[in-house]
CSV table of C-alpha atoms and ligand atoms in Angstrom, one decimal:
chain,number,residue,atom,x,y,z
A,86,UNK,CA,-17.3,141.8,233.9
A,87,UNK,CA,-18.5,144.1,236.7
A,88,UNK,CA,-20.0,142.1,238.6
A,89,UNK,CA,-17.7,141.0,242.0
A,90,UNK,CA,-16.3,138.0,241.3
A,91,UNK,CA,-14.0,136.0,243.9
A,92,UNK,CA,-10.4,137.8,244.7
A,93,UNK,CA,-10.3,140.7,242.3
A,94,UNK,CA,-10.7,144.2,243.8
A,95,UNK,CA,-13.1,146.3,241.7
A,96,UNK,CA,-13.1,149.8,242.8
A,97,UNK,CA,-16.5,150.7,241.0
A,98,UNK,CA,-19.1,148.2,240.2
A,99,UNK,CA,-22.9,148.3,239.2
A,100,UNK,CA,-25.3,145.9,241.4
A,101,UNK,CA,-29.0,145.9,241.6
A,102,UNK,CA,-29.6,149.5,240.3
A,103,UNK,CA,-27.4,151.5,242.2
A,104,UNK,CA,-23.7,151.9,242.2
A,105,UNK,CA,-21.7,150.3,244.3
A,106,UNK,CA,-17.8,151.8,245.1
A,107,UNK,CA,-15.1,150.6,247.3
A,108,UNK,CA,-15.4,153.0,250.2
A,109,UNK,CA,-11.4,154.3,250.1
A,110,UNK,CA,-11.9,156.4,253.0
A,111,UNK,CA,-11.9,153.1,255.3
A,112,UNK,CA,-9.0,151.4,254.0
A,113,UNK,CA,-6.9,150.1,255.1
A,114,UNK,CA,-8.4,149.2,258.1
A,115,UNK,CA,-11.7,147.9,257.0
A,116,UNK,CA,-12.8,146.6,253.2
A,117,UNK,CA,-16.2,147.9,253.0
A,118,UNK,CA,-18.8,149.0,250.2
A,119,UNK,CA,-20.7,152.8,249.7
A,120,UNK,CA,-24.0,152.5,247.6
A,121,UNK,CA,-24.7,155.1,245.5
A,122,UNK,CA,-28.6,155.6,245.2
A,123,UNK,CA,-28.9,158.9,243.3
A,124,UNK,CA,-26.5,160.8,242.0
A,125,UNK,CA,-25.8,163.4,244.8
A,126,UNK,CA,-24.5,160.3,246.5
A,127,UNK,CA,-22.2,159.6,243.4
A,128,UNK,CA,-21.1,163.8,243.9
A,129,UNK,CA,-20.7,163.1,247.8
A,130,UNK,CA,-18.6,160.1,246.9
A,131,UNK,CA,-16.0,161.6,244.6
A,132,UNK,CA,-16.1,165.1,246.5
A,133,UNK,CA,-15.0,163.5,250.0
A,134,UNK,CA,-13.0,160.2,248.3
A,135,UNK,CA,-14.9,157.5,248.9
A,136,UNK,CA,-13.7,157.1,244.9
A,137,UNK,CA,-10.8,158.7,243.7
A,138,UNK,CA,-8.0,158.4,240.7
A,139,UNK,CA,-8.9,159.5,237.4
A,140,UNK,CA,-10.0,156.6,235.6
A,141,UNK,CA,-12.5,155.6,238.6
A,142,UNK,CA,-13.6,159.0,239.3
A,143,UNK,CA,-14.3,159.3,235.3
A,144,UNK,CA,-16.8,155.8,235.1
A,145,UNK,CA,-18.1,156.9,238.5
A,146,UNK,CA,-19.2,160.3,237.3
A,147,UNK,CA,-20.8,158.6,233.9
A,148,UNK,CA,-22.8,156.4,237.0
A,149,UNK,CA,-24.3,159.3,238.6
A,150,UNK,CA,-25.8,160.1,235.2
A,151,UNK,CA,-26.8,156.5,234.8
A,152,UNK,CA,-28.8,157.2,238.4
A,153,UNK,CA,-30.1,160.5,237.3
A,154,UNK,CA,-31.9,159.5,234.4
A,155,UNK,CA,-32.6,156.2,235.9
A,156,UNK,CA,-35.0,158.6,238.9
A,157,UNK,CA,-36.1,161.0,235.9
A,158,UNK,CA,-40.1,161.3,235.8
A,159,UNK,CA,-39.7,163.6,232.9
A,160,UNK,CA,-42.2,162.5,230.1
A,161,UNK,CA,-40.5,164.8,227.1
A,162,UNK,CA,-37.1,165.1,226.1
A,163,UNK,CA,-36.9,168.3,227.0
A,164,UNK,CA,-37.6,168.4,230.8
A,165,UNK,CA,-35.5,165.0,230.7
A,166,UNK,CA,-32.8,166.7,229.3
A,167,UNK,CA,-33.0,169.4,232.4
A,168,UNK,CA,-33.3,166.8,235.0
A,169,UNK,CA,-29.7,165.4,233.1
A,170,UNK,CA,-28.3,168.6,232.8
A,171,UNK,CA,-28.7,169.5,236.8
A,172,UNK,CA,-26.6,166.1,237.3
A,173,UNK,CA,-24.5,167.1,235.0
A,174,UNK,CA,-23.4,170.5,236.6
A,175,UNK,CA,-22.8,168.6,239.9
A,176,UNK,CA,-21.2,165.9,239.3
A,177,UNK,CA,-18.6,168.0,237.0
A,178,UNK,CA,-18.0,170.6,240.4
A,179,UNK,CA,-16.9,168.2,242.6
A,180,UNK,CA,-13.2,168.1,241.8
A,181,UNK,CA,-11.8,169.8,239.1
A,182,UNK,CA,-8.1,169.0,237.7
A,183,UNK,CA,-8.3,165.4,236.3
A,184,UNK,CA,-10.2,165.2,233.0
A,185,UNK,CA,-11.8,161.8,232.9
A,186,UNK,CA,-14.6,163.3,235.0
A,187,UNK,CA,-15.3,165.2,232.0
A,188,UNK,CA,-14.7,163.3,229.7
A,189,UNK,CA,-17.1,160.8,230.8
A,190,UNK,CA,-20.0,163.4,231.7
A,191,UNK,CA,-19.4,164.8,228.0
A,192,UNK,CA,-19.0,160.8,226.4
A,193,UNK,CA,-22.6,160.0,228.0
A,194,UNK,CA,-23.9,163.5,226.8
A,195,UNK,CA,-22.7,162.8,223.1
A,196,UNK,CA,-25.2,159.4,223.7
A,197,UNK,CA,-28.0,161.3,224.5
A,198,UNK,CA,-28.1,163.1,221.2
A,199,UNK,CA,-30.3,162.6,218.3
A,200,UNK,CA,-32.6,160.5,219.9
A,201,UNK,CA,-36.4,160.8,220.1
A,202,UNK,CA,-38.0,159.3,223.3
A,203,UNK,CA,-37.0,159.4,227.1
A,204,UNK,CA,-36.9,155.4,227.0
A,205,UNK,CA,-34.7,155.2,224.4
A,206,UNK,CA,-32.2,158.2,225.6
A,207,UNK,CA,-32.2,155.7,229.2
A,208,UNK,CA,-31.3,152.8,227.3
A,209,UNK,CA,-28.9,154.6,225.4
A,210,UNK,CA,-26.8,156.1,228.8
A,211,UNK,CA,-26.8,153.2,230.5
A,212,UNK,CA,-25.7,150.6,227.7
A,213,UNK,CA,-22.9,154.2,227.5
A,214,UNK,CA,-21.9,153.5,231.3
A,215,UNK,CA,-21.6,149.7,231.0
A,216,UNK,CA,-19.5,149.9,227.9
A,217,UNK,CA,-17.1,152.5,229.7
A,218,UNK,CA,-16.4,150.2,232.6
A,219,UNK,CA,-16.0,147.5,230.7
A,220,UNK,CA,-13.2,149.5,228.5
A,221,UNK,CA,-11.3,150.5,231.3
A,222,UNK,CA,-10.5,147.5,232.3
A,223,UNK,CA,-9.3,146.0,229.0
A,224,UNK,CA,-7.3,149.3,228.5
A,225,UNK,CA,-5.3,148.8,231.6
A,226,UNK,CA,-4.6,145.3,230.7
A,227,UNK,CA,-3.5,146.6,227.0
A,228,UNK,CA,-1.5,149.5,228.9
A,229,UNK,CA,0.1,146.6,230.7
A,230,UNK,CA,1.4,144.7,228.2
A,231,UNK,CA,2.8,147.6,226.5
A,232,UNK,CA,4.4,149.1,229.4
A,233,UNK,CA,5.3,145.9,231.0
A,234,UNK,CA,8.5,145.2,228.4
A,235,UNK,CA,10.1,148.2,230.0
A,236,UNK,CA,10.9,146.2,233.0
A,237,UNK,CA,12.9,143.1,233.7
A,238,UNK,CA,13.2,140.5,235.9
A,239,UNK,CA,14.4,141.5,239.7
A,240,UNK,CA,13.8,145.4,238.9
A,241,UNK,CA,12.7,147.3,241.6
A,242,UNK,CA,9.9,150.1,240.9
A,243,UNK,CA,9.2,153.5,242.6
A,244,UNK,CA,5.4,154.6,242.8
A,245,UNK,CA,3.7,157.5,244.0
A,246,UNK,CA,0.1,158.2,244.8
A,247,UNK,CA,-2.3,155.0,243.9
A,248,UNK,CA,-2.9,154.5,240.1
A,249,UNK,CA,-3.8,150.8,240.9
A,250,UNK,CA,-6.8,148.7,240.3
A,251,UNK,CA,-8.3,151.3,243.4
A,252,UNK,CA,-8.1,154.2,241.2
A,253,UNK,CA,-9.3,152.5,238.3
A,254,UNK,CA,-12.5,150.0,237.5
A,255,UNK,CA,-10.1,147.3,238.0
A,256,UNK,CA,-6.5,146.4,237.5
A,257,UNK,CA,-4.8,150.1,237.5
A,258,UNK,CA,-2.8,151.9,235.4
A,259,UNK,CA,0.6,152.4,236.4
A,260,UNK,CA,0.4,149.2,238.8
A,261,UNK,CA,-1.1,147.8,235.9
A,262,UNK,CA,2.1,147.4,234.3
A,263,UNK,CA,3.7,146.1,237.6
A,264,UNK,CA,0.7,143.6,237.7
A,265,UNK,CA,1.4,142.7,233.4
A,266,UNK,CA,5.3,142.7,234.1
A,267,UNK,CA,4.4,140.3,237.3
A,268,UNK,CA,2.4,138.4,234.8
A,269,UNK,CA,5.2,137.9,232.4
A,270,UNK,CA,6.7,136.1,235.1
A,271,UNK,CA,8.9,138.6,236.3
A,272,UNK,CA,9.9,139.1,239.7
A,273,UNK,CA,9.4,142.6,240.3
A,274,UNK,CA,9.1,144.9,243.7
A,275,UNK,CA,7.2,147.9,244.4
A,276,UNK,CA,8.8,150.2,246.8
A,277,UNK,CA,5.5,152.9,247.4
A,278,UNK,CA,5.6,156.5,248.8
A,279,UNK,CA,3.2,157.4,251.5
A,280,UNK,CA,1.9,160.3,249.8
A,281,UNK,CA,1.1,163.3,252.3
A,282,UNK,CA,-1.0,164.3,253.3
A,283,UNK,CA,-4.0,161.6,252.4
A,284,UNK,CA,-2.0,158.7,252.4
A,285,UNK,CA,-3.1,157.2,249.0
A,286,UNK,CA,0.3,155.3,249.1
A,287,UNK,CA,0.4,153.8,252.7
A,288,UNK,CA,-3.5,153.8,252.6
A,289,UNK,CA,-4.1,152.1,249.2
A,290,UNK,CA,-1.3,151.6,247.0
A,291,UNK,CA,0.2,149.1,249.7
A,292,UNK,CA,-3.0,147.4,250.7
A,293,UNK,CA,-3.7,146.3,246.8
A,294,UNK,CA,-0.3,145.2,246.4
A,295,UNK,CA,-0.5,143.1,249.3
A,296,UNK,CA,-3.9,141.7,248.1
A,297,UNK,CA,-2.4,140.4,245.1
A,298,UNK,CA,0.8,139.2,246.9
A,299,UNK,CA,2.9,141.7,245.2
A,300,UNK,CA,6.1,142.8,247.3
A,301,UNK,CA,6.0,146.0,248.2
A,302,UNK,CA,8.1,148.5,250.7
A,303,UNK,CA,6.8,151.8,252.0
A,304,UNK,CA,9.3,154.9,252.4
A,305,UNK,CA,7.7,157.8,253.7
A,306,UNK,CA,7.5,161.0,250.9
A,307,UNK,CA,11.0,162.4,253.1
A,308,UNK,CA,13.1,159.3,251.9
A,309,UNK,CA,13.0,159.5,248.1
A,310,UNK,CA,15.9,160.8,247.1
A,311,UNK,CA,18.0,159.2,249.7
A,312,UNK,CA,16.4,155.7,248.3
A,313,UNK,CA,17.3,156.7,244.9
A,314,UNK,CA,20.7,157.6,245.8
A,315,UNK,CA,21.2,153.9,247.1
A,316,UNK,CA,20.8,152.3,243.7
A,317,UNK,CA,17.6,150.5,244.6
A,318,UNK,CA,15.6,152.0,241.8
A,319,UNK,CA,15.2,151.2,238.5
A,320,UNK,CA,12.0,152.7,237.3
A,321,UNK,CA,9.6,155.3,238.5
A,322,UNK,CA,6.3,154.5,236.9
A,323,UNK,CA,3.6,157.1,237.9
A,324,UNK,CA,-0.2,157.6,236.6
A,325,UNK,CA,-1.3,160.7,235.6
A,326,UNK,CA,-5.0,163.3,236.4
A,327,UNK,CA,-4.6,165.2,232.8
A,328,UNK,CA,-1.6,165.1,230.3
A,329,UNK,CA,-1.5,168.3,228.5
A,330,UNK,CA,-0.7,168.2,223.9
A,331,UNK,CA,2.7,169.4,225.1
A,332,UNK,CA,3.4,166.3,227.2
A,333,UNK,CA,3.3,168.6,231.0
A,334,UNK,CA,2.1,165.8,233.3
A,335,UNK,CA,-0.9,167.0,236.2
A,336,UNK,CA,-0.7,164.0,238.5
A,337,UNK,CA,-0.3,163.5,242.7
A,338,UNK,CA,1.1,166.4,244.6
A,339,UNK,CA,5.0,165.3,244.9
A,340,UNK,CA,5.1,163.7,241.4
A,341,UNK,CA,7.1,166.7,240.4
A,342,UNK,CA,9.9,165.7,242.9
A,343,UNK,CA,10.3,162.7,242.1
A,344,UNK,CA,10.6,163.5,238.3
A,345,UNK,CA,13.3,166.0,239.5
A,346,UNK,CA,14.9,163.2,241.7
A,347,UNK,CA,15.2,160.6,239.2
A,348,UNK,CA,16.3,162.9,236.5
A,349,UNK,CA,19.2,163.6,238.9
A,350,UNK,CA,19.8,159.9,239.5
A,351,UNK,CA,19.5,158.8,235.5
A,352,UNK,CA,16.3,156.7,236.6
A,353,UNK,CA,13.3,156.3,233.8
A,354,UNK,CA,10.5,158.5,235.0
A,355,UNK,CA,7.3,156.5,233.2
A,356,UNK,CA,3.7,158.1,233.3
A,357,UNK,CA,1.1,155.5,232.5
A,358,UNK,CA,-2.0,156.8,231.4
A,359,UNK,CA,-5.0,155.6,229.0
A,360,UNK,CA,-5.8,158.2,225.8
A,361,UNK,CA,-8.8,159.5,228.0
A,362,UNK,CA,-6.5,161.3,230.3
A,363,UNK,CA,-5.1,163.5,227.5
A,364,UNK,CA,-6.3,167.0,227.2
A,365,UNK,CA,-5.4,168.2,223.7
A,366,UNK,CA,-7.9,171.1,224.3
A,367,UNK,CA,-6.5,173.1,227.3
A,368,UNK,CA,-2.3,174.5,227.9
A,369,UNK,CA,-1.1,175.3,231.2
A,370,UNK,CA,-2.6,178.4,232.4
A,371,UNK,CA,-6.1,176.9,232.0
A,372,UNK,CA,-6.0,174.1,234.6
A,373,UNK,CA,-7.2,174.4,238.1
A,374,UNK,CA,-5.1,172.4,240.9
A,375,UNK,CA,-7.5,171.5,243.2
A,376,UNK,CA,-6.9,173.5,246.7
A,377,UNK,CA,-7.9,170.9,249.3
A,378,UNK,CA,-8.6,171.3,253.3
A,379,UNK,CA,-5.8,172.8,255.3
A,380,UNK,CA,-6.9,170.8,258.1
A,381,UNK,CA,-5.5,167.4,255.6
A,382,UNK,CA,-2.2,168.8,256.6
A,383,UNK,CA,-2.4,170.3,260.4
A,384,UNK,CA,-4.0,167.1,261.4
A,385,UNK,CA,-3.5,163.6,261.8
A,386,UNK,CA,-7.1,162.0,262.2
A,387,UNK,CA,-8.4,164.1,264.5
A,388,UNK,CA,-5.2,165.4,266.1
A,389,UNK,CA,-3.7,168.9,265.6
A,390,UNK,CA,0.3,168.3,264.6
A,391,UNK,CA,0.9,171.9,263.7
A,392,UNK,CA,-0.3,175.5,265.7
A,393,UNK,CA,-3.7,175.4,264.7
A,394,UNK,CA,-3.6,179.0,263.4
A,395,UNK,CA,-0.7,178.1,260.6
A,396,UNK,CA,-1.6,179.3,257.4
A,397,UNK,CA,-1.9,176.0,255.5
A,398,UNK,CA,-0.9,175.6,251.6
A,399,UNK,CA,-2.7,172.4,250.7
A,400,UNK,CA,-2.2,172.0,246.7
A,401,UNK,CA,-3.3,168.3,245.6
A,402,UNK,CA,-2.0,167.9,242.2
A,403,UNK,CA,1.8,169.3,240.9
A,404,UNK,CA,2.6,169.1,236.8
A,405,UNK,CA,5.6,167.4,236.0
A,406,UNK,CA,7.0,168.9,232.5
A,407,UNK,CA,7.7,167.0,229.3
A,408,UNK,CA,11.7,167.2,229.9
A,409,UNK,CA,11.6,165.0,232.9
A,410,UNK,CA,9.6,162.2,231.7
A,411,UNK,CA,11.1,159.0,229.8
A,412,UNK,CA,8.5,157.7,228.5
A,413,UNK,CA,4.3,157.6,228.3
A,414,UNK,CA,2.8,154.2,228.1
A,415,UNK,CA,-0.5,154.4,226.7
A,416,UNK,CA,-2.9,151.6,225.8
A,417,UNK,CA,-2.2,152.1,222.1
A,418,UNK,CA,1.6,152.2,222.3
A,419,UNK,CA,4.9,153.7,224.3
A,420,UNK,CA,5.1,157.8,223.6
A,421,UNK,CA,8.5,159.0,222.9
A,422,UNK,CA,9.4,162.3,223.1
A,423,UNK,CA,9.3,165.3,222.0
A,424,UNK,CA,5.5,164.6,223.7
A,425,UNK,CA,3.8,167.2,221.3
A,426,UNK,CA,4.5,165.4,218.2
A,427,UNK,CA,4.1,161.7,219.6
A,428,UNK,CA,0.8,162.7,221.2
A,429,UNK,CA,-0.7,164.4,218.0
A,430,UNK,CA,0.5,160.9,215.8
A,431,UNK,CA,-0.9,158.7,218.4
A,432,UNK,CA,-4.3,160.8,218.1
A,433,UNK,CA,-4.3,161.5,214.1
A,434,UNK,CA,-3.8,157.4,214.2
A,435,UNK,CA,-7.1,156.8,215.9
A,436,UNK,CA,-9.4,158.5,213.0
B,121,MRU,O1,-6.6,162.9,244.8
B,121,MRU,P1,-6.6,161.5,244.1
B,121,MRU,O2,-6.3,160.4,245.0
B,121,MRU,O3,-7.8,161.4,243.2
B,121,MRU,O4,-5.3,161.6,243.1
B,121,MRU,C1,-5.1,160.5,242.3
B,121,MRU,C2,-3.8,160.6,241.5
B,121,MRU,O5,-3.2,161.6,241.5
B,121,MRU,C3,-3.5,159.4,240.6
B,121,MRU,O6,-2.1,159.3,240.6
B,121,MRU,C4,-4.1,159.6,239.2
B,121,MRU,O7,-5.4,159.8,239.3
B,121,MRU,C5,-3.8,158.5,238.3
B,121,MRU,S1,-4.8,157.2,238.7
B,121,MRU,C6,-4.7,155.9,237.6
């Protein structure tokens, strides 16, 4: 399932023992790979975006633990376990508001336990790493085709961000249930912010869409509301970094205004987001939004647009409360609100 077959985008994929990722920073001018050899390459490539979006930053990170232990000399557990551990620590600063990172690091960890030779703890992450790409996939495609009978035929949606096959393994989240609603044989359009400043929607979101022959408009981030007001909206359908046991929604920087707009506009605000994005552990105050360069916002490539000594605020992520959002699709079923009982139900259902 990884490996690259014929027209399908996959974002992350494992190839002659090393990791191979979609190099994001390129597109869209130019579809090219980054090889991921140890895993300070896998922590350069999710720190500066070469990968990005939860889900792919999540199987990603499990990689770079696949690539650690894979160079390991250690001959004991013990100094194996050190060797993992470094990796671990990392990997898991590189970026710190969406939780699939950690849940994947810890998911591998929990592999490692109990076991009594270095061979067998190797095996045992890698077989761990396979098995989580694989998932991903066939929980986007089950997110899909739950979230997919939301929409009908000629519907136009609103996206923000990417939370498409290119923030994902393959196949996306949120555009997965544009791809499952597709599908279905509906005709759907996509009409995709640009998303300030690093352009996942102009960048990404519209280049995958087009791949798959998908219509798709871009509006720049300015022209939201104004688009709204038109009528030309029927959905918003969003993915989602972390999703806290009260239902508040970290996702894209912006996300928050568009929640706010389509409220105003009685349009269903969606968040599509697999179980792993849910942190039942953590409430508001605990979360870091990631700060990111000022110079993502005074510059355009390489050239200035604002007085180079501005004082920048550069915030990546927003958090959308529980009030504003319709609905959460999940792979194991549509959440209704009030979030914080729909959430613990759809987790109590799992054991
Ligand atoms: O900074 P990014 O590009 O990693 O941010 C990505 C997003 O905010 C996505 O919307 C989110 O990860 C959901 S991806 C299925």
């Amino acid at each position: 399932m990884l490996e690259n077959s014929s027209n399908i985008l996959f974002t992350v994929r494992w190839e002659k023992n090393s990791l191979v990722l979609i190099d994001q920073r390129k597109l869209p001018a130019k579809l090219s790979y980054f090889r991921c050899k140890t895993y300070q390459d896998v922590a350069f490539a999710i720190r500066n975006l070469v990968v990005r979006g939860a889900p792919a930053i999540g199987v990603t990170a499990a990689f770079g633990l696949v690539l650690a232990s894979k160079k390991s000399k250690a001959k004991n557990i013990t100094s194996f376990q050190k060797d993992l551990k470094k990796a671990y620590s990392l990997i898991r600063s590189t970026r710190p508001t969406a939780i699939n990172l950690q849940w994947a690091l810890d998911r591998i960890i929990e592999k490692t336990r109990n076991l009594d030779s270095v061979v067998k703890v190797k095996q045992a992450i890698f077989r761990e790493a396979m098995k989580m790409a694989e998932e991903d996939i066939l929980i986007n495609k089950s997110m899909g085709l739950e979230g997919e009978i939301l929409i009908s035929d000629g519907d136009t949606i609103m996206t923000h961000c990417n939370a498409g096959s290119l923030a994902t393994v393959a196949y996306g989240t949120a555009l997965g249930v544009v791809r499952a609603a597709k599908g279905s044989g509906k005709n759907i359009s996509v009409v995709a912010t640009e998303t300030r400043p690093v352009m996942q929607g102009s960048r990404l979101t519209v280049f995958e869409l087009k791949h798959d022959q998908i219509d798709v408009s871009l509006i720049p981030d300015t022209a939201v509301g104004y688009t709204m007001s038109k009528g030309k909206i029927q959905h918003v359908i969003v993915g989602a970094d972390r999703i806290l046991k009260s239902g508040h929604v970290f996702n894209k920087i912006g996300t928050y205004q568009l929640a706010v707009l389509a409220k105003r506009h009685k349009i269903p605000f969606y968040v599509a987001a697999p179980l792993s994005t849910f942190d039942l552990n953590n409430t508001l105050k605990d979360i870091i939004i990631e700060e990111r360069s000022e110079n993502e916002v005074k510059k355009i490539g390489k050239k200035l647009i604002a007085p180079k000594d501005v004082r920048v605020m550069n915030p990546a992520f927003d958090v959308t409360p529980p009030s504003l959002i319709t609905r959460i699709i999940t792979e194991k079923g549509i959440l209704e609100p009030p979030y914080s009982k729909s959430i613990k139900k759809v987790f109590s259902n799992l054991f």
